Each structure stands twice: as C-alpha cells, then as structure tokens.
mmCIF file of C-alpha atoms and ligand atoms in Angstrom:
data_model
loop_
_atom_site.group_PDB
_atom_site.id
_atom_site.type_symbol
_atom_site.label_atom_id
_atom_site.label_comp_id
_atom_site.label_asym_id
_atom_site.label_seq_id
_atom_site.Cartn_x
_atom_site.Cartn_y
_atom_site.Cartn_z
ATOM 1 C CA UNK A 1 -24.626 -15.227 80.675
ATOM 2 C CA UNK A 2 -21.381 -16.983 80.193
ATOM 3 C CA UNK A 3 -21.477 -19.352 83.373
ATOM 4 C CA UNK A 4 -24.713 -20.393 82.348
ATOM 5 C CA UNK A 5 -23.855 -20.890 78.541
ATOM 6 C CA UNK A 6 -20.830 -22.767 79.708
ATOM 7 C CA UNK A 7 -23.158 -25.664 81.864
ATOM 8 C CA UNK A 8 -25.074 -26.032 78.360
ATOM 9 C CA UNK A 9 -21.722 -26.710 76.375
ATOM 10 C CA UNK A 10 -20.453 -29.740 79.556
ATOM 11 C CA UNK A 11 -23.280 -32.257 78.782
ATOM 12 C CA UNK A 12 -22.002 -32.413 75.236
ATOM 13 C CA UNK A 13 -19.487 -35.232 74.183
ATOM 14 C CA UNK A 14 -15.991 -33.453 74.346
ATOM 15 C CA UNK A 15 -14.959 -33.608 70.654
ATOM 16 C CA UNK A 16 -18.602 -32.220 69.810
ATOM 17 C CA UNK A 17 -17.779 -29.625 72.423
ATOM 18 C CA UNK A 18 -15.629 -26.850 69.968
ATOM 19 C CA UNK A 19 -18.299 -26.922 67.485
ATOM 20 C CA UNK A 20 -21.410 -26.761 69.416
ATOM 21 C CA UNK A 21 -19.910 -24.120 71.286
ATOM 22 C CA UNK A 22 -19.470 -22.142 68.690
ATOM 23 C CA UNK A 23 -22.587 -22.566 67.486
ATOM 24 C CA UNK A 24 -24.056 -21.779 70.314
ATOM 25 C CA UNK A 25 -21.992 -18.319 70.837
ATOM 26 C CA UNK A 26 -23.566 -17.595 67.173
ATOM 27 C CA UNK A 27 -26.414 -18.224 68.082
ATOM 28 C CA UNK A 28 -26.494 -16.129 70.610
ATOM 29 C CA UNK A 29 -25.095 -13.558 68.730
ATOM 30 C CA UNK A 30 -27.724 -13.416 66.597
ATOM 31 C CA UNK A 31 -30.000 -12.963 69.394
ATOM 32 C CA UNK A 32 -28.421 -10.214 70.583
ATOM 33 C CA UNK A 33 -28.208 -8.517 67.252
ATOM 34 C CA UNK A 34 -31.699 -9.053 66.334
ATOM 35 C CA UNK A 35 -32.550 -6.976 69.375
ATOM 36 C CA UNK A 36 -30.009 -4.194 68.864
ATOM 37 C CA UNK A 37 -31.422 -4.605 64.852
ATOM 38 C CA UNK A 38 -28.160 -4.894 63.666
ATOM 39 C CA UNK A 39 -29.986 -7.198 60.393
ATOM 40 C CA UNK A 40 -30.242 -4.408 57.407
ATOM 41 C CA UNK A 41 -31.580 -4.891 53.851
ATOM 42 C CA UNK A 42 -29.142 -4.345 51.038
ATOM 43 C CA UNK A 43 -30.761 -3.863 47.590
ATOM 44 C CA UNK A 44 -29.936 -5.510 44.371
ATOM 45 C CA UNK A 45 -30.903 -4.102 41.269
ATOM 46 C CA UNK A 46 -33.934 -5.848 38.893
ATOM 47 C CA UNK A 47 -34.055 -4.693 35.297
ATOM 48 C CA UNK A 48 -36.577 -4.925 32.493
ATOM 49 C CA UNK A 49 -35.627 -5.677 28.964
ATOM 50 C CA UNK A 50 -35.084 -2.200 28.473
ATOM 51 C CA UNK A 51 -32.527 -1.830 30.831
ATOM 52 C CA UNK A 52 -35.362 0.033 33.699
ATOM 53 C CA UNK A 53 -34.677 -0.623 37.257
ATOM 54 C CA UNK A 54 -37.889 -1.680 38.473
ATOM 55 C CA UNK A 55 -36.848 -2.390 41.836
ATOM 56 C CA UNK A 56 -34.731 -4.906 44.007
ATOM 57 C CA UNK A 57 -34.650 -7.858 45.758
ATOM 58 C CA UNK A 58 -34.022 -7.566 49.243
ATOM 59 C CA UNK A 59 -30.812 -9.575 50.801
ATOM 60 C CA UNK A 60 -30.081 -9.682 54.556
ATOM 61 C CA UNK A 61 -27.090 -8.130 55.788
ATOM 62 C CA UNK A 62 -25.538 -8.287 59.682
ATOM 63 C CA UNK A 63 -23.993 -5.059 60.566
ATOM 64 C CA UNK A 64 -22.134 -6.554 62.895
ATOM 65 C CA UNK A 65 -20.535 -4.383 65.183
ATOM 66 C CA UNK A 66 -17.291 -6.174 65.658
ATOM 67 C CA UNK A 67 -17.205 -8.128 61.895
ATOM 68 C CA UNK A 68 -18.275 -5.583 59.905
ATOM 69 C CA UNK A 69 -21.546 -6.256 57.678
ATOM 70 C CA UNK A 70 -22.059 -10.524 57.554
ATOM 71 C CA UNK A 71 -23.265 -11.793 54.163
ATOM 72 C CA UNK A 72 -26.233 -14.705 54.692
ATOM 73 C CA UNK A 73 -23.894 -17.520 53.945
ATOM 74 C CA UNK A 74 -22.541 -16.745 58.035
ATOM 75 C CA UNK A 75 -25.711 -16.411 60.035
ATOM 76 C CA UNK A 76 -29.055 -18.020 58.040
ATOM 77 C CA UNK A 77 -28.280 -21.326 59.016
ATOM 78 C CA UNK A 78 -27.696 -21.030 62.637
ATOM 79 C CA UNK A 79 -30.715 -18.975 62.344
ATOM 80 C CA UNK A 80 -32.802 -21.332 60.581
ATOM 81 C CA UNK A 81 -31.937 -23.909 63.099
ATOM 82 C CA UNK A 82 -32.286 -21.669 66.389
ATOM 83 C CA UNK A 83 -35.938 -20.551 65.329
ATOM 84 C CA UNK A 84 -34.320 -17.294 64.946
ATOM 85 C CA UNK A 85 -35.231 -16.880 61.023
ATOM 86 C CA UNK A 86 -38.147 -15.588 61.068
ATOM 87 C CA UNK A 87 -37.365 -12.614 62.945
ATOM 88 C CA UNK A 88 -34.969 -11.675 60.776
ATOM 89 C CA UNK A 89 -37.284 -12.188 57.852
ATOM 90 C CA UNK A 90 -40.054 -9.852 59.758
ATOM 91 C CA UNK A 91 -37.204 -7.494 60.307
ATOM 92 C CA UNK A 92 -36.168 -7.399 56.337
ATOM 93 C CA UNK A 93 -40.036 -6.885 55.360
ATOM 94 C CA UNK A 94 -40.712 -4.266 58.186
ATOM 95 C CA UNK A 95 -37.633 -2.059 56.538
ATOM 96 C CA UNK A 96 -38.937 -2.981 53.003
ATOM 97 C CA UNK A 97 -41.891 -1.666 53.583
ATOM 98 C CA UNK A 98 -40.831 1.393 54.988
ATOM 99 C CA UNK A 99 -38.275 2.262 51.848
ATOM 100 C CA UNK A 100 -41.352 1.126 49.691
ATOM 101 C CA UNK A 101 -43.556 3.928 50.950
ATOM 102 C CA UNK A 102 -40.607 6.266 50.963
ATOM 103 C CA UNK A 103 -40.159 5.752 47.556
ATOM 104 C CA UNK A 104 -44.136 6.132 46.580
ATOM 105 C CA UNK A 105 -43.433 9.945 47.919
ATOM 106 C CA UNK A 106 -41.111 10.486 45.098
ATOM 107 C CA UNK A 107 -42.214 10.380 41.129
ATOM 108 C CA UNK A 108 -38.668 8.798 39.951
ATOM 109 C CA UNK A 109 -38.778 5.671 42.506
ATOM 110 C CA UNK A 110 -42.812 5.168 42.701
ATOM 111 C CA UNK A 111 -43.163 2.575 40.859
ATOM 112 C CA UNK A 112 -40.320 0.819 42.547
ATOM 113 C CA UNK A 113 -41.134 -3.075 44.099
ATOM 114 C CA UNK A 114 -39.082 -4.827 46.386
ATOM 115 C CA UNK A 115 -38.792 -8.684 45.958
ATOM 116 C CA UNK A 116 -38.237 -10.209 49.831
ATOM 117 C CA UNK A 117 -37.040 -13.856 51.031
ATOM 118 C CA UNK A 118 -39.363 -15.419 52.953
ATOM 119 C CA UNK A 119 -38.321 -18.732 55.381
ATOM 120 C CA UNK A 120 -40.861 -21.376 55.411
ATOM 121 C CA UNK A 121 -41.191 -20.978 58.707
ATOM 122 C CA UNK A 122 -42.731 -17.232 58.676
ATOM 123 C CA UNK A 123 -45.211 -18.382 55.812
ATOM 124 C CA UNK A 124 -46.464 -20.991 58.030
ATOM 125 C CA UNK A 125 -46.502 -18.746 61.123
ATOM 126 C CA UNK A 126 -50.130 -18.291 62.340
ATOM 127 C CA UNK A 127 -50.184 -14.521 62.699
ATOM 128 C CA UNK A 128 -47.511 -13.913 59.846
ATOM 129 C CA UNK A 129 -50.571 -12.454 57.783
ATOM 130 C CA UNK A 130 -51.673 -10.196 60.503
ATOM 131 C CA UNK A 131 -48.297 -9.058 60.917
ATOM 132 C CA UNK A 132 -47.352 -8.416 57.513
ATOM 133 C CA UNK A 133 -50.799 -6.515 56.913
ATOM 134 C CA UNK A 134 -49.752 -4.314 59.729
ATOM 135 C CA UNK A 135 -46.295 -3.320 58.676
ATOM 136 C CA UNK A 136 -47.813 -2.345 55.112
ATOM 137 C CA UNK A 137 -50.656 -0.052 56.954
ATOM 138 C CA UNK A 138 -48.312 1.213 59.131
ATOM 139 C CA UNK A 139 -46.028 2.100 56.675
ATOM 140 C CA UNK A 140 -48.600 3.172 54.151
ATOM 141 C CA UNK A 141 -46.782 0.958 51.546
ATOM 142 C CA UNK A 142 -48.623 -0.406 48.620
ATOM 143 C CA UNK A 143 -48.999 -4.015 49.069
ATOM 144 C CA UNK A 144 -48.675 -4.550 45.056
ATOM 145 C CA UNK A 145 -45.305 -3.051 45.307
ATOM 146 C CA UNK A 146 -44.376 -5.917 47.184
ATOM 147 C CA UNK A 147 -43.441 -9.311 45.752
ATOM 148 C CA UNK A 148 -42.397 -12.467 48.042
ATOM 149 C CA UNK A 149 -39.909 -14.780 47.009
ATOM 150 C CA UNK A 150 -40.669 -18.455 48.364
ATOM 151 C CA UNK A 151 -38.954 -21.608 47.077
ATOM 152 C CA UNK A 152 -40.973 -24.909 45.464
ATOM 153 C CA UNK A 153 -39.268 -27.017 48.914
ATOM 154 C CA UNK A 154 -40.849 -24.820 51.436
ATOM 155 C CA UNK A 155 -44.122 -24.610 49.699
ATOM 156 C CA UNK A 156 -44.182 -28.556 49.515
ATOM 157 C CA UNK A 157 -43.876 -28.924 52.969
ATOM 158 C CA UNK A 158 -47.875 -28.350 53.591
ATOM 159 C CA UNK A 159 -49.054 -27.249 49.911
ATOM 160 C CA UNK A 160 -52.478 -26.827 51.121
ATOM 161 C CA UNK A 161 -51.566 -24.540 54.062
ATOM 162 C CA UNK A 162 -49.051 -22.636 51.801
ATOM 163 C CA UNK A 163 -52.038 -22.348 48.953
ATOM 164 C CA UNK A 164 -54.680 -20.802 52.151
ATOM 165 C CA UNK A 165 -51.611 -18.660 53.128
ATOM 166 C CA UNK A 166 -50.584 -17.273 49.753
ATOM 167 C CA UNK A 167 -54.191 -16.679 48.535
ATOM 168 C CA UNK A 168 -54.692 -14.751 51.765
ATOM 169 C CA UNK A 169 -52.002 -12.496 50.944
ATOM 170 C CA UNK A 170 -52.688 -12.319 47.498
ATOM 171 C CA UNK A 171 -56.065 -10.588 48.208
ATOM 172 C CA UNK A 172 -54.149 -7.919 49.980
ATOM 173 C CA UNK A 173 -52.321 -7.171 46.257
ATOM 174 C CA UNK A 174 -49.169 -8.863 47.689
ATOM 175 C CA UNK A 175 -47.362 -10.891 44.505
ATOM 176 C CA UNK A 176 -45.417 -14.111 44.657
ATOM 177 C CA UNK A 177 -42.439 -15.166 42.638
ATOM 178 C CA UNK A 178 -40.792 -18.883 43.247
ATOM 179 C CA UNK A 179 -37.142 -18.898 43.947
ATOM 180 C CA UNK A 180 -34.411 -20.598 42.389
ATOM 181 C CA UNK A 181 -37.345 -22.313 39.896
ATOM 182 C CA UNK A 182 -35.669 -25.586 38.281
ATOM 183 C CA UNK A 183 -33.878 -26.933 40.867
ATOM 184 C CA UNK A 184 -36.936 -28.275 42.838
ATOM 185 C CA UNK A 185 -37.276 -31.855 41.449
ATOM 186 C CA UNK A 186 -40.621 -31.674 41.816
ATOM 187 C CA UNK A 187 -43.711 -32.030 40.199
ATOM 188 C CA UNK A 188 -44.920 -28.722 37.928
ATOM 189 C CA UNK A 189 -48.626 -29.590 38.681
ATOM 190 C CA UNK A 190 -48.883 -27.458 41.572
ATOM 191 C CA UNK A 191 -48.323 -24.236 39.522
ATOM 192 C CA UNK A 192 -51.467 -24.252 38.828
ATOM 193 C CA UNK A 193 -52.922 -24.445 42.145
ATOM 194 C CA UNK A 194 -51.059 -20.987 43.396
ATOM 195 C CA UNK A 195 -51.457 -17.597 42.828
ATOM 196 C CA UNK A 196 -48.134 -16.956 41.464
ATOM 197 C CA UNK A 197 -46.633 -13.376 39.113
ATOM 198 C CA UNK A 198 -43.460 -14.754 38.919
ATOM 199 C CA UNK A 199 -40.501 -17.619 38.124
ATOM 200 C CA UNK A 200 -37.265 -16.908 39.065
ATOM 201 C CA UNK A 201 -34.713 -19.264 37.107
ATOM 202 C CA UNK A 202 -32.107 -20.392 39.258
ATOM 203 C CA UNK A 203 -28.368 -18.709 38.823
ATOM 204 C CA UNK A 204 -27.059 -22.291 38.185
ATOM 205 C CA UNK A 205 -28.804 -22.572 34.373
ATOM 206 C CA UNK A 206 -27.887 -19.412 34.001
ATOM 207 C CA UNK A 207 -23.954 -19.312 34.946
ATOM 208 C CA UNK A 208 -23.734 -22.543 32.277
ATOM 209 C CA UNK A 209 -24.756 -20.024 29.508
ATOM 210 C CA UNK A 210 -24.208 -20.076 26.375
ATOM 211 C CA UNK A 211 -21.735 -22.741 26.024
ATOM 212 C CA UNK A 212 -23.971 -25.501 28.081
ATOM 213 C CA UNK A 213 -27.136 -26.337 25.837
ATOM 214 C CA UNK A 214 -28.846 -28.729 28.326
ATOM 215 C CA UNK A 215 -28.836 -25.079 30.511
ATOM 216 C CA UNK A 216 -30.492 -23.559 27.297
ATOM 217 C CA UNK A 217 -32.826 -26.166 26.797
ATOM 218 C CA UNK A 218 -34.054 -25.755 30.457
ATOM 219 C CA UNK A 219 -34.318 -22.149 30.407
ATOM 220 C CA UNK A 220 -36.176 -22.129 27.140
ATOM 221 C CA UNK A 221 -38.540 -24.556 28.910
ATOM 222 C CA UNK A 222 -39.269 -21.916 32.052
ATOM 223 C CA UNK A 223 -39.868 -18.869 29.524
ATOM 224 C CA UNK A 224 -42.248 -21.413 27.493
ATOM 225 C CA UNK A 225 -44.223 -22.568 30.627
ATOM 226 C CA UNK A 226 -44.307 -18.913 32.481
ATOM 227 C CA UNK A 227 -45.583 -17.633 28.853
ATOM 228 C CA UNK A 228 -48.335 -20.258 29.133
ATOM 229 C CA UNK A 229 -49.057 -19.900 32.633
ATOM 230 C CA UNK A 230 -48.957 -15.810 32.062
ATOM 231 C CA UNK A 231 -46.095 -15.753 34.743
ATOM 232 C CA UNK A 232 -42.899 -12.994 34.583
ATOM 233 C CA UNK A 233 -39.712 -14.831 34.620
ATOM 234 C CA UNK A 234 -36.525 -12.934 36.216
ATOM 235 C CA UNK A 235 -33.392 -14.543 35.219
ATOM 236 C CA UNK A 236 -30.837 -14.237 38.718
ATOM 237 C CA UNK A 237 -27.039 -14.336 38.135
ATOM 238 C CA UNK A 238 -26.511 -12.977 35.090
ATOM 239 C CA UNK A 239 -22.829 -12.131 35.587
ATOM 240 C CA UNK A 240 -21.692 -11.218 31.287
ATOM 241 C CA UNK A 241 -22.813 -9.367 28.584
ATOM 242 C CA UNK A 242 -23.146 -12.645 26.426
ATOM 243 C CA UNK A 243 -25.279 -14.409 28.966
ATOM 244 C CA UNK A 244 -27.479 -11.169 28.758
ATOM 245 C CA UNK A 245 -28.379 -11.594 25.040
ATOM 246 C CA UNK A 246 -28.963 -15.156 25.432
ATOM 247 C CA UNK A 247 -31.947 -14.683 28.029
ATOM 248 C CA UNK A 248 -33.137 -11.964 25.936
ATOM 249 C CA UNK A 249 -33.331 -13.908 22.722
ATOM 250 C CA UNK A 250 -35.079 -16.491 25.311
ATOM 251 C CA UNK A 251 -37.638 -13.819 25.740
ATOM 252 C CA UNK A 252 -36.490 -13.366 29.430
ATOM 253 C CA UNK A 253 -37.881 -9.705 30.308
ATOM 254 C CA UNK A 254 -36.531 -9.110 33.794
ATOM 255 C CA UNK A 255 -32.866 -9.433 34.916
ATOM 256 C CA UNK A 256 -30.864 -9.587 38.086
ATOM 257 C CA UNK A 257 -27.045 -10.300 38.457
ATOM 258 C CA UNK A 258 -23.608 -8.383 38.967
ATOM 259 C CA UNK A 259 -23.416 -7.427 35.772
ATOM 260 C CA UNK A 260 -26.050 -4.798 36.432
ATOM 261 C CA UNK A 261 -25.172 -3.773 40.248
ATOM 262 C CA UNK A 262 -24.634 -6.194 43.205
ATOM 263 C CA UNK A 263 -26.521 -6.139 46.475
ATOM 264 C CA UNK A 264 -25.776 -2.388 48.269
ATOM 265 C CA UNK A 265 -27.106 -0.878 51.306
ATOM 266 C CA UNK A 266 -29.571 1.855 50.532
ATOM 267 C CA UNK A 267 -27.298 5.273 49.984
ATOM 268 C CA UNK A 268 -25.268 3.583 47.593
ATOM 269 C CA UNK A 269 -28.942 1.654 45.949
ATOM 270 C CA UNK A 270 -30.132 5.499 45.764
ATOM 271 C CA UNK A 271 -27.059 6.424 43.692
ATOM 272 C CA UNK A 272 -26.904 3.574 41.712
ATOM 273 C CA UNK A 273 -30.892 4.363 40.732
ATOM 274 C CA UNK A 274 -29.929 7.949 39.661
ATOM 275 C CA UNK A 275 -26.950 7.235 37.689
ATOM 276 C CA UNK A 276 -29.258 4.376 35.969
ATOM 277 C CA UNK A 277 -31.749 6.938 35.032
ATOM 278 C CA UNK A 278 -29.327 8.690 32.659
HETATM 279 P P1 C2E B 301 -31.057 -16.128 46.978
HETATM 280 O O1 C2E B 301 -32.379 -15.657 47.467
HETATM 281 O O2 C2E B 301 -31.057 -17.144 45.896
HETATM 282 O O3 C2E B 301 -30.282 -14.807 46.588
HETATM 283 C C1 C2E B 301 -29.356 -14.722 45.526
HETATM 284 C C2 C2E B 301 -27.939 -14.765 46.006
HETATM 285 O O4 C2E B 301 -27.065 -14.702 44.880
HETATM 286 C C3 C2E B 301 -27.537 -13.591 46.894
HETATM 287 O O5 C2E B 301 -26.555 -14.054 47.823
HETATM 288 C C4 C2E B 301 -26.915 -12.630 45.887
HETATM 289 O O6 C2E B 301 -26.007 -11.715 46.478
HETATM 290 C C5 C2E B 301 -26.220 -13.587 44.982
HETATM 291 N N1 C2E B 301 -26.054 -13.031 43.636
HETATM 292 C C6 C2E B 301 -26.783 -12.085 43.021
HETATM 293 N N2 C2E B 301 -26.353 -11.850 41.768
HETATM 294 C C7 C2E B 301 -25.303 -12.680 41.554
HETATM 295 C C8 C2E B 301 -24.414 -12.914 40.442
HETATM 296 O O7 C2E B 301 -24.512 -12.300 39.379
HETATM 297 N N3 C2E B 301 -23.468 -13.875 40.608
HETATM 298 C C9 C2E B 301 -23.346 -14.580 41.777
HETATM 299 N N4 C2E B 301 -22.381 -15.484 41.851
HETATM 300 N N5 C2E B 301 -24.158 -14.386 42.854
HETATM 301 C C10 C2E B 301 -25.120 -13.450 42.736
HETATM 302 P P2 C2E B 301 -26.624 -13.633 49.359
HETATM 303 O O8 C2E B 301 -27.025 -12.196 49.481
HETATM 304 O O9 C2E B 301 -25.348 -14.080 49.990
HETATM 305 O O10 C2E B 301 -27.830 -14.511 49.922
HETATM 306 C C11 C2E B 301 -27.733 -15.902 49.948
HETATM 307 C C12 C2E B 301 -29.045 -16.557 50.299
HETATM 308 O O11 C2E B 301 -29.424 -16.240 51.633
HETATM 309 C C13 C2E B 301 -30.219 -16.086 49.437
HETATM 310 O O12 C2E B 301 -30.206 -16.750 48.198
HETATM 311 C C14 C2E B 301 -31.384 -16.486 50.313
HETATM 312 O O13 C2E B 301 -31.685 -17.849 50.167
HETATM 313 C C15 C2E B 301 -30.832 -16.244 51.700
HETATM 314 N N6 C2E B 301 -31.310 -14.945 52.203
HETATM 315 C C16 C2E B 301 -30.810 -13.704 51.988
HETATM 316 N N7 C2E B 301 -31.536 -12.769 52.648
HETATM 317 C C17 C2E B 301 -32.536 -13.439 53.268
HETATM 318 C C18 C2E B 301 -33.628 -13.035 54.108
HETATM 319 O O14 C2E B 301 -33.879 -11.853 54.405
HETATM 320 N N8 C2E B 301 -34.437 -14.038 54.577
HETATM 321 C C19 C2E B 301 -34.235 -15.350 54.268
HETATM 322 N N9 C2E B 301 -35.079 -16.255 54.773
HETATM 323 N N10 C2E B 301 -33.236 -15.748 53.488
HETATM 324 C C20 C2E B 301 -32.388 -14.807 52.981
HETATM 325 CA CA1 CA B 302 -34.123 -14.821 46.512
HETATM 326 CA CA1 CA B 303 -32.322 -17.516 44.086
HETATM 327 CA CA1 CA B 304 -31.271 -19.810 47.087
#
C-alpha cells in the first residue's frame, strides 16, 4: 500500500530518496504485473542456411497496461535485483511450451523449437527441474523442441551445480545453446564438461562485419571450435545482406537478426511464418 511503501522510502538518505523510490514503485510494478501475467513472449525468427524458419527465440515483453508493451532493457534489471526474475523466466517457458505443443498439432510448424532465456537464478533454483518437467507434460510439448539459452557468466558461478543441472535436463531431450559466446573472458575448457547443441556468437562480432577483421578472425574461430566440438552455431544480429554472406562463407548455418524479422508477438510470428513459407 502506499503509506506503507512511503515508511520504506524515509530511512533512505534524502538525495538517494528519488531514485530508490522509483525503483521501488518498479518494482512493485512488476509484482503486480507478474500476477495479472501481463509478461508475454514475442518471437524472433531463426533461419537455416536455406533461408527455413526453424523456430524462435523467445524475448520477454511487459504488456503494460498503462505503457504499452516494455522491451527488457526497462524491467530485467529491477527484476534481477528484486528476486523477481525468475518468475518471469517460468512465465516465458510455461507460454513456450504451450505454443510448442500447439504447433506439434499442425504439419507446417511441427518441427518448430523455441530457444528461451534462462536467469541464473532459475537454473540454480532447487525445484526449477521439477517445474520445468511439469510445464512440458502438462503441455504435452516435446522437450527436444526446446532449447535453453544460458550465458558462460551464469554457468561459472557454480560450474559443477550448473553441469548436475544441465545434464538433468538434458536427459529429458531439453538442448542448451550458450548466449552471447565470445564475450565471456573465460576459459574454453569447460565446453567440454557440458552437454551443449549450440554457440550463439554474440551480435557485437557480428555488427563489426565485414569491414572489422579482428571480428572475422573471432567468428571464424567459434565456427572452427563448434565444428570440432559438433556444436550448431547461430549467428544473432545479423542486421545486412552483406553481413549475411559473410557468416555463410564462415560456414554459419543458423541465423537470427532484423534483417530476417524482429521479435513479434505471436499473430504477427504466425504471419510472418506463412509468408516465409512461400
Ligand atoms: P539477448 O538474449 O542477447 O537477446 C537479443 C537481443 O537483441 C534482444 O533484445 C533482441 O530484440 C535484440 N536483437 C535481435 N536481433 C537484433 C538485430 O539484428 N540488431 C539489434 N541491434 N538487436 C537485435 P531484447 O528483446 O530487448 O532483450 C534484451 C535482453 O534481455 C536479452 O538479450 C536477454 O538477455 C534479456 N531477456 C529477454 N527476455 C528474457 C527472458 O525471458 N528472461 C531473461 N532472463 N532474460 C531475458
Ligand atoms: Ca538470448
Ligand atoms: Ca545474445
Ligand atoms: Ca545478452
């Protein structure tokens, strides 16, 4: 309530107070909205090198009912730090797996798979397993269909517990592919300790294409180790034509970025599929 909220706000230091106040109204906010489920996926298009939509990744969206529909950049942080995250997260895989088994009913969008975001604080949740098992049976989803996307930082953060977690999931069918790959500073060794289907090379080597070569060099490097490693590799942000034909001389197979559709909520995702078809 607001007289309550406003005692929080007085112990803080006055010049703090603006901020944290609005922080804490967003924060709120969030609550509220997770319990009206105001959080919807939008869809954006992945490709194969034959210009196929094999699926989408899945990208929160706040359909906010007085700001009109919130892109990430406004709410994951607050979320992130309220413990509010994973809910979201659970929200965006319970709705994935429902369009997934929608789309199994229909021979044009069966063999559709949705990538999803994951927060290191749902892997690490004790009954996230439990609870993702249950949305798949529920929904009658296949779990291959469904790929995870987790970043090298939050699997570093306890590599053995993300290694029990992922393996778990993995004997379910569920697939893994690492986020924004490259831009982890980290050691590669522990590629080869997790059951892993896919890289995902960060947008940032590929905006720098074709002029930049130390971008080249790097993404040659990722399409040479996932080739080793048998791994996929999805470029992300592939915004021209030009950069296009550079990751496909790289041997790049799957592709994500405006050029080919941006994120959409589903009725427009459902057109976009049919006039891809054609
Ligand atoms: P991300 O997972 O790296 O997602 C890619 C971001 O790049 C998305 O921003 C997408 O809209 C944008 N993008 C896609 N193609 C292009 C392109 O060609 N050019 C450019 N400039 N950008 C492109 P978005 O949707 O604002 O999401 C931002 C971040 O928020 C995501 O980055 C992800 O880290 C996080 N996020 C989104 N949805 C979720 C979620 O459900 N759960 C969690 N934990 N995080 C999420
Ligand atoms: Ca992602
Ligand atoms: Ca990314
Ligand atoms: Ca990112």
């Amino acid at each position: 309530s607001k007289s309550s909220f406003e005692e929080k706000i007085r112990f803080f230091d006055p010049t703090m107070q603006e901020a944290v106040s609005k922080r804490l109204l967003l924060e709120e906010d969030i609550r509220r909205g997770l319990q009206a489920e105001e959080f919807i996926p939008y869809f954006q298009p992945q490709l194969n090198d034959i210009g196929q939509a094999t699926g989408a990744e899945v990208l929160a969206r706040w359909a906010h009912p007085q700001h009109g529909v919130l892109a990430p950049g406004v709410f994951i942080e607050v979320a992130e730090q309220a413990g509010l995250i994973e809910q979201i997260d659970l929200q965006m895989l319970r709705q994935a797996c429902q369009q997934l088994a929608a789309w199994q009913r229909e021979p044009d969008t069966a063999a559709l798979t949705l990538a999803v975001n994951l927060s290191a604080r749902l892997l690490y949740l004790p009954n996230f397993v439990a609870t993702l098992l249950e949305f798949l049976t529920q929904s009658g989803a296949d779990p291959y269909r469904l790929k995870l996307e987790l970043t090298e930082t939050m699997l570093l953060d306890d590599m053995s517990a993300a290694i029990a977690r992922m393996h778990e999931l993995r004997e379910h069918g569920i697939r893994f592919s690492i986020d924004d790959f490259g831009t982890g500073y980290s050691s590669l060794s522990y590629l080869q300790k997790l059951p892993l289907d896919q890289l995902k090379i960060d947008q940032s080597f590929v905006r720098e294409l074709p002029e930049n070569s130390s971008s080249l060099a790097i993404i040659k490097a990722i399409c040479a180790l996932a080739d080793s490693l048998q791994l996929e590799v999805i470029a992300e942000g592939v915004e021209t034509e030009q950069q296009y034909h550079e990751l496909l001389d790289l041997d790049c197979r799957y592709f994500q970025g405006y050029l080919f559709g941006r994120p959409m909520p589903l009725a427009e995702f459902s057109h976009w599929l049919r006039a891809n078809q054609t």
